Amino acid sequence: MRFDLPRNVILPVDAVAVRLDPGPHPFALSNAAAIAENWRREIAANPALFDGAVVLLSELAYRDGRLVGRCHAVNYSTFMLWRKRRENSGAEHAYAHAVLVAGDNALVAIRMGPHTVNAGRVYFAAGSFEPIDFRDGLADVDFNMIREVREETGLDLTAAERGQRYHALSMASGTVIFRRYRVAEPADELARRVSAFVAAETEPEIEGPVIIRNAADLPDGLMPHMKPLVEWHFAGRE
């Protein structure tokens, strides 16, 4: 199976069946020395980095409206080297986005903080899947979405209205699995709450909120995968 799904097209996804394999990822095994050396350089440049656990895919396919795959827990240092060697690596990255829709239909994204790997970049509050995001060995996508939004913005989306299904967009940089989360408050109120949360944090992960009010309202620093998601939302697609 390996990696078998269309690129650069938004796909409707009825279910995600990505399993966490307890074994090591082949990329981690075959690049151990290079991972250690690259990590020494990374933390010298940015001491704020933390070598925690994330997951990398070894298989992913789109079958009958489902995403089916396998992933392995790796250290963040492994992920950092993979970012530089992703072509023909036998590994890919998947991540999830809660597309936060305010009561006035504007989107609320975030700009990453200056000490992070994606400093200054704009996307929906999100983070890599971690081992805690799996239930009975399978990825719990909504748990990951809600957890990451809460950690980065202070907003709790547990009671938010969820879109009927997931969607996915696979690009050379990775596969984003996304779903609308609608709340009643207008965008300005959500942004105020996020800004207050960031101001109270000792080491906030994000710089602050970014409101996107229409498909032409694209902020500086927008990650490449975000433009298709913004256009999809304002086109009213499901």
JSON list of C-alpha atoms in Angstrom, two decimals:
[
{"chain": "A", "resi": 1, "resn": "MET", "atom": "CA", "xyz": [0.00, 0.00, 0.00]},
{"chain": "A", "resi": 2, "resn": "ARG", "atom": "CA", "xyz": [2.64, 2.56, 1.09]},
{"chain": "A", "resi": 3, "resn": "PHE", "atom": "CA", "xyz": [1.31, 5.98, 0.03]},
{"chain": "A", "resi": 4, "resn": "ASP", "atom": "CA", "xyz": [-1.63, 5.79, -2.33]},
{"chain": "A", "resi": 5, "resn": "LEU", "atom": "CA", "xyz": [-3.91, 8.83, -2.40]},
{"chain": "A", "resi": 6, "resn": "PRO", "atom": "CA", "xyz": [-4.52, 11.68, -4.85]},
{"chain": "A", "resi": 7, "resn": "ARG", "atom": "CA", "xyz": [-2.41, 14.78, -4.36]},
{"chain": "A", "resi": 8, "resn": "ASN", "atom": "CA", "xyz": [-3.57, 18.41, -4.34]},
{"chain": "A", "resi": 9, "resn": "VAL", "atom": "CA", "xyz": [-7.29, 17.63, -4.25]},
{"chain": "A", "resi": 10, "resn": "ILE", "atom": "CA", "xyz": [-9.70, 17.87, -1.32]},
{"chain": "A", "resi": 11, "resn": "LEU", "atom": "CA", "xyz": [-11.15, 14.46, -0.54]},
{"chain": "A", "resi": 12, "resn": "PRO", "atom": "CA", "xyz": [-14.27, 13.69, 1.54]},
{"chain": "A", "resi": 13, "resn": "VAL", "atom": "CA", "xyz": [-13.37, 11.32, 4.38]},
{"chain": "A", "resi": 14, "resn": "ASP", "atom": "CA", "xyz": [-16.00, 9.30, 6.23]},
{"chain": "A", "resi": 15, "resn": "ALA", "atom": "CA", "xyz": [-13.57, 7.55, 8.57]},
{"chain": "A", "resi": 16, "resn": "VAL", "atom": "CA", "xyz": [-9.90, 7.58, 9.55]},
{"chain": "A", "resi": 17, "resn": "ALA", "atom": "CA", "xyz": [-8.31, 4.20, 10.27]},
{"chain": "A", "resi": 18, "resn": "VAL", "atom": "CA", "xyz": [-4.67, 5.02, 10.92]},
{"chain": "A", "resi": 19, "resn": "ARG", "atom": "CA", "xyz": [-3.09, 2.52, 13.28]},
{"chain": "A", "resi": 20, "resn": "LEU", "atom": "CA", "xyz": [-0.15, 3.12, 15.61]},
{"chain": "A", "resi": 21, "resn": "ASP", "atom": "CA", "xyz": [2.47, 0.42, 15.05]},
{"chain": "A", "resi": 22, "resn": "PRO", "atom": "CA", "xyz": [4.47, -0.23, 18.26]},
{"chain": "A", "resi": 23, "resn": "GLY", "atom": "CA", "xyz": [7.61, -0.92, 16.26]},
{"chain": "A", "resi": 24, "resn": "PRO", "atom": "CA", "xyz": [10.19, 1.70, 15.24]},
{"chain": "A", "resi": 25, "resn": "HIS", "atom": "CA", "xyz": [9.84, 3.59, 11.97]},
{"chain": "A", "resi": 26, "resn": "PRO", "atom": "CA", "xyz": [12.35, 2.35, 9.35]},
{"chain": "A", "resi": 27, "resn": "PHE", "atom": "CA", "xyz": [13.43, 5.96, 8.73]},
{"chain": "A", "resi": 28, "resn": "ALA", "atom": "CA", "xyz": [14.45, 6.32, 12.38]},
{"chain": "A", "resi": 29, "resn": "LEU", "atom": "CA", "xyz": [16.42, 3.07, 12.32]},
{"chain": "A", "resi": 30, "resn": "SER", "atom": "CA", "xyz": [18.33, 3.83, 9.14]},
{"chain": "A", "resi": 31, "resn": "ASN", "atom": "CA", "xyz": [19.18, 7.46, 9.98]},
{"chain": "A", "resi": 32, "resn": "ALA", "atom": "CA", "xyz": [20.09, 7.34, 13.68]},
{"chain": "A", "resi": 33, "resn": "ALA", "atom": "CA", "xyz": [23.48, 9.03, 13.38]},
{"chain": "A", "resi": 34, "resn": "ALA", "atom": "CA", "xyz": [22.21, 11.75, 11.04]},
{"chain": "A", "resi": 35, "resn": "ILE", "atom": "CA", "xyz": [19.24, 12.41, 13.34]},
{"chain": "A", "resi": 36, "resn": "ALA", "atom": "CA", "xyz": [21.52, 12.95, 16.33]},
{"chain": "A", "resi": 37, "resn": "GLU", "atom": "CA", "xyz": [23.86, 15.26, 14.43]},
{"chain": "A", "resi": 38, "resn": "ASN", "atom": "CA", "xyz": [21.03, 17.29, 12.93]},
{"chain": "A", "resi": 39, "resn": "TRP", "atom": "CA", "xyz": [19.40, 17.64, 16.35]},
{"chain": "A", "resi": 40, "resn": "ARG", "atom": "CA", "xyz": [22.62, 19.06, 17.81]},
{"chain": "A", "resi": 41, "resn": "ARG", "atom": "CA", "xyz": [22.51, 21.76, 15.14]},
{"chain": "A", "resi": 42, "resn": "GLU", "atom": "CA", "xyz": [18.78, 22.41, 15.62]},
{"chain": "A", "resi": 43, "resn": "ILE", "atom": "CA", "xyz": [18.94, 22.97, 19.37]},
{"chain": "A", "resi": 44, "resn": "ALA", "atom": "CA", "xyz": [22.06, 25.11, 19.01]},
{"chain": "A", "resi": 45, "resn": "ALA", "atom": "CA", "xyz": [20.02, 27.39, 16.76]},
{"chain": "A", "resi": 46, "resn": "ASN", "atom": "CA", "xyz": [16.83, 27.15, 18.83]},
{"chain": "A", "resi": 47, "resn": "PRO", "atom": "CA", "xyz": [17.27, 25.91, 22.44]},
{"chain": "A", "resi": 48, "resn": "ALA", "atom": "CA", "xyz": [13.48, 26.08, 22.96]},
{"chain": "A", "resi": 49, "resn": "LEU", "atom": "CA", "xyz": [12.95, 22.92, 20.89]},
{"chain": "A", "resi": 50, "resn": "PHE", "atom": "CA", "xyz": [11.83, 19.82, 22.81]},
{"chain": "A", "resi": 51, "resn": "ASP", "atom": "CA", "xyz": [12.56, 16.27, 21.68]},
{"chain": "A", "resi": 52, "resn": "GLY", "atom": "CA", "xyz": [9.12, 14.88, 22.46]},
{"chain": "A", "resi": 53, "resn": "ALA", "atom": "CA", "xyz": [7.19, 12.09, 20.78]},
{"chain": "A", "resi": 54, "resn": "VAL", "atom": "CA", "xyz": [5.28, 12.58, 17.51]},
{"chain": "A", "resi": 55, "resn": "VAL", "atom": "CA", "xyz": [4.27, 10.11, 14.83]},
{"chain": "A", "resi": 56, "resn": "LEU", "atom": "CA", "xyz": [5.36, 9.53, 11.23]},
{"chain": "A", "resi": 57, "resn": "LEU", "atom": "CA", "xyz": [3.45, 7.50, 8.67]},
{"chain": "A", "resi": 58, "resn": "SER", "atom": "CA", "xyz": [4.84, 4.47, 6.93]},
{"chain": "A", "resi": 59, "resn": "GLU", "atom": "CA", "xyz": [1.61, 3.84, 4.97]},
{"chain": "A", "resi": 60, "resn": "LEU", "atom": "CA", "xyz": [-1.43, 5.89, 3.97]},
{"chain": "A", "resi": 61, "resn": "ALA", "atom": "CA", "xyz": [-4.12, 5.24, 1.36]},
{"chain": "A", "resi": 62, "resn": "TYR", "atom": "CA", "xyz": [-7.56, 6.52, 0.37]},
{"chain": "A", "resi": 63, "resn": "ARG", "atom": "CA", "xyz": [-10.03, 3.64, 0.04]},
{"chain": "A", "resi": 64, "resn": "ASP", "atom": "CA", "xyz": [-13.82, 3.95, -0.41]},
{"chain": "A", "resi": 65, "resn": "GLY", "atom": "CA", "xyz": [-13.97, 7.29, 1.39]},
{"chain": "A", "resi": 66, "resn": "ARG", "atom": "CA", "xyz": [-11.66, 6.16, 4.21]},
{"chain": "A", "resi": 67, "resn": "LEU", "atom": "CA", "xyz": [-8.08, 7.03, 5.12]},
{"chain": "A", "resi": 68, "resn": "VAL", "atom": "CA", "xyz": [-6.27, 3.83, 6.02]},
{"chain": "A", "resi": 69, "resn": "GLY", "atom": "CA", "xyz": [-2.69, 3.77, 7.22]},
{"chain": "A", "resi": 70, "resn": "ARG", "atom": "CA", "xyz": [0.03, 2.92, 9.67]},
{"chain": "A", "resi": 71, "resn": "CYS", "atom": "CA", "xyz": [2.29, 5.17, 11.71]},
{"chain": "A", "resi": 72, "resn": "HIS", "atom": "CA", "xyz": [5.05, 4.91, 14.30]},
{"chain": "A", "resi": 73, "resn": "ALA", "atom": "CA", "xyz": [6.04, 7.02, 17.30]},
{"chain": "A", "resi": 74, "resn": "VAL", "atom": "CA", "xyz": [9.32, 8.86, 16.71]},
{"chain": "A", "resi": 75, "resn": "ASN", "atom": "CA", "xyz": [11.23, 11.56, 18.54]},
{"chain": "A", "resi": 76, "resn": "TYR", "atom": "CA", "xyz": [10.79, 15.12, 17.33]},
{"chain": "A", "resi": 77, "resn": "SER", "atom": "CA", "xyz": [14.48, 15.05, 16.38]},
{"chain": "A", "resi": 78, "resn": "THR", "atom": "CA", "xyz": [13.63, 12.32, 13.85]},
{"chain": "A", "resi": 79, "resn": "PHE", "atom": "CA", "xyz": [10.82, 14.45, 12.46]},
{"chain": "A", "resi": 80, "resn": "MET", "atom": "CA", "xyz": [13.17, 17.42, 12.09]},
{"chain": "A", "resi": 81, "resn": "LEU", "atom": "CA", "xyz": [15.60, 15.44, 9.94]},
{"chain": "A", "resi": 82, "resn": "TRP", "atom": "CA", "xyz": [12.75, 13.95, 7.93]},
{"chain": "A", "resi": 83, "resn": "ARG", "atom": "CA", "xyz": [11.59, 17.49, 7.04]},
{"chain": "A", "resi": 84, "resn": "LYS", "atom": "CA", "xyz": [14.89, 17.91, 5.20]},
{"chain": "A", "resi": 85, "resn": "ARG", "atom": "CA", "xyz": [14.91, 14.45, 3.59]},
{"chain": "A", "resi": 86, "resn": "ARG", "atom": "CA", "xyz": [11.24, 13.74, 2.96]},
{"chain": "A", "resi": 87, "resn": "GLU", "atom": "CA", "xyz": [11.60, 12.78, -0.71]},
{"chain": "A", "resi": 88, "resn": "ASN", "atom": "CA", "xyz": [12.00, 9.00, -1.10]},
{"chain": "A", "resi": 89, "resn": "SER", "atom": "CA", "xyz": [12.24, 8.65, 2.68]},
{"chain": "A", "resi": 90, "resn": "GLY", "atom": "CA", "xyz": [9.54, 5.99, 3.04]},
{"chain": "A", "resi": 91, "resn": "ALA", "atom": "CA", "xyz": [7.82, 8.30, 5.53]},
{"chain": "A", "resi": 92, "resn": "GLU", "atom": "CA", "xyz": [5.10, 10.93, 5.41]},
{"chain": "A", "resi": 93, "resn": "HIS", "atom": "CA", "xyz": [3.45, 13.30, 7.87]},
{"chain": "A", "resi": 94, "resn": "ALA", "atom": "CA", "xyz": [-0.26, 13.73, 8.63]},
{"chain": "A", "resi": 95, "resn": "TYR", "atom": "CA", "xyz": [-1.78, 16.36, 10.90]},
{"chain": "A", "resi": 96, "resn": "ALA", "atom": "CA", "xyz": [-5.27, 17.56, 11.77]},
{"chain": "A", "resi": 97, "resn": "HIS", "atom": "CA", "xyz": [-6.99, 20.95, 11.57]},
{"chain": "A", "resi": 98, "resn": "ALA", "atom": "CA", "xyz": [-10.10, 22.03, 13.41]},
{"chain": "A", "resi": 99, "resn": "VAL", "atom": "CA", "xyz": [-11.37, 24.63, 10.94]},
{"chain": "A", "resi": 100, "resn": "LEU", "atom": "CA", "xyz": [-12.68, 27.13, 13.49]},
{"chain": "A", "resi": 101, "resn": "VAL", "atom": "CA", "xyz": [-15.78, 28.89, 12.10]},
{"chain": "A", "resi": 102, "resn": "ALA", "atom": "CA", "xyz": [-17.10, 31.84, 14.08]},
{"chain": "A", "resi": 103, "resn": "GLY", "atom": "CA", "xyz": [-20.76, 32.83, 14.32]},
{"chain": "A", "resi": 104, "resn": "ASP", "atom": "CA", "xyz": [-20.27, 35.41, 11.56]},
{"chain": "A", "resi": 105, "resn": "ASN", "atom": "CA", "xyz": [-18.77, 32.70, 9.27]},
{"chain": "A", "resi": 106, "resn": "ALA", "atom": "CA", "xyz": [-15.24, 34.14, 9.53]},
{"chain": "A", "resi": 107, "resn": "LEU", "atom": "CA", "xyz": [-12.37, 31.74, 10.16]},
{"chain": "A", "resi": 108, "resn": "VAL", "atom": "CA", "xyz": [-10.10, 32.06, 13.18]},
{"chain": "A", "resi": 109, "resn": "ALA", "atom": "CA", "xyz": [-6.54, 30.86, 12.64]},
{"chain": "A", "resi": 110, "resn": "ILE", "atom": "CA", "xyz": [-3.31, 31.54, 14.57]},
{"chain": "A", "resi": 111, "resn": "ARG", "atom": "CA", "xyz": [0.16, 32.91, 13.91]},
{"chain": "A", "resi": 112, "resn": "MET", "atom": "CA", "xyz": [2.94, 30.81, 15.43]},
{"chain": "A", "resi": 113, "resn": "GLY", "atom": "CA", "xyz": [5.31, 32.29, 18.01]},
{"chain": "A", "resi": 114, "resn": "PRO", "atom": "CA", "xyz": [8.87, 33.39, 17.24]},
{"chain": "A", "resi": 115, "resn": "HIS", "atom": "CA", "xyz": [10.53, 30.53, 19.15]},
{"chain": "A", "resi": 116, "resn": "THR", "atom": "CA", "xyz": [8.73, 27.78, 17.19]},
{"chain": "A", "resi": 117, "resn": "VAL", "atom": "CA", "xyz": [9.82, 25.87, 14.07]},
{"chain": "A", "resi": 118, "resn": "ASN", "atom": "CA", "xyz": [7.05, 27.56, 12.04]},
{"chain": "A", "resi": 119, "resn": "ALA", "atom": "CA", "xyz": [7.63, 31.04, 13.45]},
{"chain": "A", "resi": 120, "resn": "GLY", "atom": "CA", "xyz": [5.35, 33.64, 11.91]},
{"chain": "A", "resi": 121, "resn": "ARG", "atom": "CA", "xyz": [3.38, 31.15, 9.83]},
{"chain": "A", "resi": 122, "resn": "VAL", "atom": "CA", "xyz": [-0.41, 31.19, 9.82]},
{"chain": "A", "resi": 123, "resn": "TYR", "atom": "CA", "xyz": [-2.65, 28.12, 9.98]},
{"chain": "A", "resi": 124, "resn": "PHE", "atom": "CA", "xyz": [-5.42, 26.70, 12.15]},
{"chain": "A", "resi": 125, "resn": "ALA", "atom": "CA", "xyz": [-4.30, 25.80, 15.66]},
{"chain": "A", "resi": 126, "resn": "ALA", "atom": "CA", "xyz": [-2.84, 22.33, 15.32]},
{"chain": "A", "resi": 127, "resn": "GLY", "atom": "CA", "xyz": [0.01, 20.00, 16.11]},
{"chain": "A", "resi": 128, "resn": "SER", "atom": "CA", "xyz": [1.38, 16.65, 15.07]},
{"chain": "A", "resi": 129, "resn": "PHE", "atom": "CA", "xyz": [-0.35, 13.51, 16.25]},
{"chain": "A", "resi": 130, "resn": "GLU", "atom": "CA", "xyz": [1.20, 12.15, 19.43]},
{"chain": "A", "resi": 131, "resn": "PRO", "atom": "CA", "xyz": [0.84, 8.71, 21.04]},
{"chain": "A", "resi": 132, "resn": "ILE", "atom": "CA", "xyz": [-1.78, 10.15, 23.45]},
{"chain": "A", "resi": 133, "resn": "ASP", "atom": "CA", "xyz": [-4.05, 10.82, 20.44]},
{"chain": "A", "resi": 134, "resn": "PHE", "atom": "CA", "xyz": [-4.66, 7.11, 19.83]},
{"chain": "A", "resi": 135, "resn": "ARG", "atom": "CA", "xyz": [-7.48, 4.98, 21.23]},
{"chain": "A", "resi": 136, "resn": "ASP", "atom": "CA", "xyz": [-7.16, 1.19, 21.02]},
{"chain": "A", "resi": 137, "resn": "GLY", "atom": "CA", "xyz": [-4.32, 1.73, 18.57]},
{"chain": "A", "resi": 138, "resn": "LEU", "atom": "CA", "xyz": [-6.28, 3.97, 16.19]},
{"chain": "A", "resi": 139, "resn": "ALA", "atom": "CA", "xyz": [-5.93, 7.74, 15.69]},
{"chain": "A", "resi": 140, "resn": "ASP", "atom": "CA", "xyz": [-8.63, 9.76, 17.46]},
{"chain": "A", "resi": 141, "resn": "VAL", "atom": "CA", "xyz": [-8.64, 12.76, 15.12]},
{"chain": "A", "resi": 142, "resn": "ASP", "atom": "CA", "xyz": [-11.14, 14.88, 17.02]},
{"chain": "A", "resi": 143, "resn": "PHE", "atom": "CA", "xyz": [-9.30, 14.35, 20.30]},
{"chain": "A", "resi": 144, "resn": "ASN", "atom": "CA", "xyz": [-6.14, 15.67, 18.66]},
{"chain": "A", "resi": 145, "resn": "MET", "atom": "CA", "xyz": [-7.98, 18.67, 17.18]},
{"chain": "A", "resi": 146, "resn": "ILE", "atom": "CA", "xyz": [-9.65, 19.66, 20.46]},
{"chain": "A", "resi": 147, "resn": "ARG", "atom": "CA", "xyz": [-6.47, 19.11, 22.48]},
{"chain": "A", "resi": 148, "resn": "GLU", "atom": "CA", "xyz": [-4.29, 21.23, 20.22]},
{"chain": "A", "resi": 149, "resn": "VAL", "atom": "CA", "xyz": [-6.79, 24.10, 19.99]},
{"chain": "A", "resi": 150, "resn": "ARG", "atom": "CA", "xyz": [-7.12, 24.16, 23.78]},
{"chain": "A", "resi": 151, "resn": "GLU", "atom": "CA", "xyz": [-3.35, 24.06, 24.35]},
{"chain": "A", "resi": 152, "resn": "GLU", "atom": "CA", "xyz": [-2.57, 26.83, 21.87]},
{"chain": "A", "resi": 153, "resn": "THR", "atom": "CA", "xyz": [-5.57, 29.17, 22.22]},
{"chain": "A", "resi": 154, "resn": "GLY", "atom": "CA", "xyz": [-7.37, 28.30, 25.46]},
{"chain": "A", "resi": 155, "resn": "LEU", "atom": "CA", "xyz": [-10.60, 27.68, 23.52]},
{"chain": "A", "resi": 156, "resn": "ASP", "atom": "CA", "xyz": [-12.58, 24.54, 24.34]},
{"chain": "A", "resi": 157, "resn": "LEU", "atom": "CA", "xyz": [-14.29, 23.11, 21.26]},
{"chain": "A", "resi": 158, "resn": "THR", "atom": "CA", "xyz": [-15.80, 20.10, 23.04]},
{"chain": "A", "resi": 159, "resn": "ALA", "atom": "CA", "xyz": [-19.35, 21.41, 22.62]},
{"chain": "A", "resi": 160, "resn": "ALA", "atom": "CA", "xyz": [-18.84, 23.03, 19.20]},
{"chain": "A", "resi": 161, "resn": "GLU", "atom": "CA", "xyz": [-20.93, 21.89, 16.25]},
{"chain": "A", "resi": 162, "resn": "ARG", "atom": "CA", "xyz": [-18.85, 19.55, 14.10]},
{"chain": "A", "resi": 163, "resn": "GLY", "atom": "CA", "xyz": [-19.01, 19.15, 10.35]},
{"chain": "A", "resi": 164, "resn": "GLN", "atom": "CA", "xyz": [-20.69, 16.02, 9.05]},
{"chain": "A", "resi": 165, "resn": "ARG", "atom": "CA", "xyz": [-17.42, 14.46, 7.93]},
{"chain": "A", "resi": 166, "resn": "TYR", "atom": "CA", "xyz": [-13.69, 14.96, 7.70]},
{"chain": "A", "resi": 167, "resn": "HIS", "atom": "CA", "xyz": [-11.90, 16.05, 4.56]},
{"chain": "A", "resi": 168, "resn": "ALA", "atom": "CA", "xyz": [-8.27, 15.56, 3.60]},
{"chain": "A", "resi": 169, "resn": "LEU", "atom": "CA", "xyz": [-5.79, 17.37, 1.41]},
{"chain": "A", "resi": 170, "resn": "SER", "atom": "CA", "xyz": [-2.56, 15.57, 0.57]},
{"chain": "A", "resi": 171, "resn": "MET", "atom": "CA", "xyz": [0.39, 17.61, -0.67]},
{"chain": "A", "resi": 172, "resn": "ALA", "atom": "CA", "xyz": [4.10, 16.92, -1.00]},
{"chain": "A", "resi": 173, "resn": "SER", "atom": "CA", "xyz": [4.59, 18.48, 2.45]},
{"chain": "A", "resi": 174, "resn": "GLY", "atom": "CA", "xyz": [2.07, 16.19, 4.16]},
{"chain": "A", "resi": 175, "resn": "THR", "atom": "CA", "xyz": [-1.60, 15.29, 4.52]},
{"chain": "A", "resi": 176, "resn": "VAL", "atom": "CA", "xyz": [-3.94, 17.54, 6.47]},
{"chain": "A", "resi": 177, "resn": "ILE", "atom": "CA", "xyz": [-7.16, 16.02, 7.84]},
{"chain": "A", "resi": 178, "resn": "PHE", "atom": "CA", "xyz": [-9.67, 18.74, 8.61]},
{"chain": "A", "resi": 179, "resn": "ARG", "atom": "CA", "xyz": [-13.19, 19.32, 9.86]},
{"chain": "A", "resi": 180, "resn": "ARG", "atom": "CA", "xyz": [-15.32, 22.38, 10.52]},
{"chain": "A", "resi": 181, "resn": "TYR", "atom": "CA", "xyz": [-15.97, 23.32, 14.15]},
{"chain": "A", "resi": 182, "resn": "ARG", "atom": "CA", "xyz": [-18.66, 26.01, 14.43]},
{"chain": "A", "resi": 183, "resn": "VAL", "atom": "CA", "xyz": [-19.18, 28.21, 17.48]},
{"chain": "A", "resi": 184, "resn": "ALA", "atom": "CA", "xyz": [-21.72, 30.96, 18.16]},
{"chain": "A", "resi": 185, "resn": "GLU", "atom": "CA", "xyz": [-19.37, 33.82, 19.09]},
{"chain": "A", "resi": 186, "resn": "PRO", "atom": "CA", "xyz": [-18.30, 36.26, 16.36]},
{"chain": "A", "resi": 187, "resn": "ALA", "atom": "CA", "xyz": [-14.69, 36.21, 15.21]},
{"chain": "A", "resi": 188, "resn": "ASP", "atom": "CA", "xyz": [-13.72, 39.39, 17.06]},
{"chain": "A", "resi": 189, "resn": "GLU", "atom": "CA", "xyz": [-14.86, 37.89, 20.39]},
{"chain": "A", "resi": 190, "resn": "LEU", "atom": "CA", "xyz": [-12.96, 34.67, 19.76]},
{"chain": "A", "resi": 191, "resn": "ALA", "atom": "CA", "xyz": [-9.85, 36.65, 18.85]},
{"chain": "A", "resi": 192, "resn": "ARG", "atom": "CA", "xyz": [-10.19, 38.67, 22.06]},
{"chain": "A", "resi": 193, "resn": "ARG", "atom": "CA", "xyz": [-10.36, 35.48, 24.13]},
{"chain": "A", "resi": 194, "resn": "VAL", "atom": "CA", "xyz": [-7.37, 33.97, 22.37]},
{"chain": "A", "resi": 195, "resn": "SER", "atom": "CA", "xyz": [-5.33, 37.16, 22.81]},
{"chain": "A", "resi": 196, "resn": "ALA", "atom": "CA", "xyz": [-6.14, 37.19, 26.53]},
{"chain": "A", "resi": 197, "resn": "PHE", "atom": "CA", "xyz": [-5.05, 33.57, 26.84]},
{"chain": "A", "resi": 198, "resn": "VAL", "atom": "CA", "xyz": [-1.75, 34.27, 25.04]},
{"chain": "A", "resi": 199, "resn": "ALA", "atom": "CA", "xyz": [-1.08, 37.32, 27.22]},
{"chain": "A", "resi": 200, "resn": "ALA", "atom": "CA", "xyz": [-1.49, 35.22, 30.38]},
{"chain": "A", "resi": 201, "resn": "GLU", "atom": "CA", "xyz": [0.87, 32.44, 29.22]},
{"chain": "A", "resi": 202, "resn": "THR", "atom": "CA", "xyz": [4.51, 32.44, 30.38]},
{"chain": "A", "resi": 203, "resn": "GLU", "atom": "CA", "xyz": [5.75, 30.86, 27.14]},
{"chain": "A", "resi": 204, "resn": "PRO", "atom": "CA", "xyz": [2.88, 31.00, 24.62]},
{"chain": "A", "resi": 205, "resn": "GLU", "atom": "CA", "xyz": [3.20, 28.78, 21.58]},
{"chain": "A", "resi": 206, "resn": "ILE", "atom": "CA", "xyz": [1.43, 31.25, 19.32]},
{"chain": "A", "resi": 207, "resn": "GLU", "atom": "CA", "xyz": [1.84, 34.95, 18.66]},
{"chain": "A", "resi": 208, "resn": "GLY", "atom": "CA", "xyz": [-1.91, 35.51, 18.46]},
{"chain": "A", "resi": 209, "resn": "PRO", "atom": "CA", "xyz": [-5.13, 34.98, 16.50]},
{"chain": "A", "resi": 210, "resn": "VAL", "atom": "CA", "xyz": [-5.65, 35.74, 12.80]},
{"chain": "A", "resi": 211, "resn": "ILE", "atom": "CA", "xyz": [-9.16, 36.35, 11.44]},
{"chain": "A", "resi": 212, "resn": "ILE", "atom": "CA", "xyz": [-9.88, 35.41, 7.80]},
{"chain": "A", "resi": 213, "resn": "ARG", "atom": "CA", "xyz": [-13.17, 36.96, 6.67]},
{"chain": "A", "resi": 214, "resn": "ASN", "atom": "CA", "xyz": [-13.35, 35.84, 3.02]},
{"chain": "A", "resi": 215, "resn": "ALA", "atom": "CA", "xyz": [-11.45, 33.88, 0.38]},
{"chain": "A", "resi": 216, "resn": "ALA", "atom": "CA", "xyz": [-9.52, 36.98, -0.73]},
{"chain": "A", "resi": 217, "resn": "ASP", "atom": "CA", "xyz": [-8.57, 37.93, 2.83]},
{"chain": "A", "resi": 218, "resn": "LEU", "atom": "CA", "xyz": [-5.32, 35.95, 2.93]},
{"chain": "A", "resi": 219, "resn": "PRO", "atom": "CA", "xyz": [-2.83, 37.06, 5.60]},
{"chain": "A", "resi": 220, "resn": "ASP", "atom": "CA", "xyz": [0.94, 37.25, 5.22]},
{"chain": "A", "resi": 221, "resn": "GLY", "atom": "CA", "xyz": [2.67, 34.05, 6.29]},
{"chain": "A", "resi": 222, "resn": "LEU", "atom": "CA", "xyz": [-0.20, 31.76, 5.32]},
{"chain": "A", "resi": 223, "resn": "MET", "atom": "CA", "xyz": [0.99, 28.16, 5.01]},
{"chain": "A", "resi": 224, "resn": "PRO", "atom": "CA", "xyz": [0.59, 26.82, 1.43]},
{"chain": "A", "resi": 225, "resn": "HIS", "atom": "CA", "xyz": [-1.98, 24.17, 2.40]},
{"chain": "A", "resi": 226, "resn": "MET", "atom": "CA", "xyz": [-4.26, 26.81, 3.94]},
{"chain": "A", "resi": 227, "resn": "LYS", "atom": "CA", "xyz": [-5.36, 28.62, 0.77]},
{"chain": "A", "resi": 228, "resn": "PRO", "atom": "CA", "xyz": [-7.33, 25.60, -0.58]},
{"chain": "A", "resi": 229, "resn": "LEU", "atom": "CA", "xyz": [-8.96, 25.12, 2.84]},
{"chain": "A", "resi": 230, "resn": "VAL", "atom": "CA", "xyz": [-10.00, 28.77, 3.04]},
{"chain": "A", "resi": 231, "resn": "GLU", "atom": "CA", "xyz": [-11.43, 28.65, -0.50]},
{"chain": "A", "resi": 232, "resn": "TRP", "atom": "CA", "xyz": [-13.25, 25.38, 0.31]},
{"chain": "A", "resi": 233, "resn": "HIS", "atom": "CA", "xyz": [-14.89, 26.92, 3.37]},
{"chain": "A", "resi": 234, "resn": "PHE", "atom": "CA", "xyz": [-16.09, 30.12, 1.74]},
{"chain": "A", "resi": 235, "resn": "ALA", "atom": "CA", "xyz": [-17.37, 28.18, -1.28]},
{"chain": "A", "resi": 236, "resn": "GLY", "atom": "CA", "xyz": [-19.77, 26.51, 1.20]},
{"chain": "A", "resi": 237, "resn": "ARG", "atom": "CA", "xyz": [-18.66, 22.98, 0.37]},
{"chain": "A", "resi": 238, "resn": "GLU", "atom": "CA", "xyz": [-19.34, 19.98, 2.58]}
]
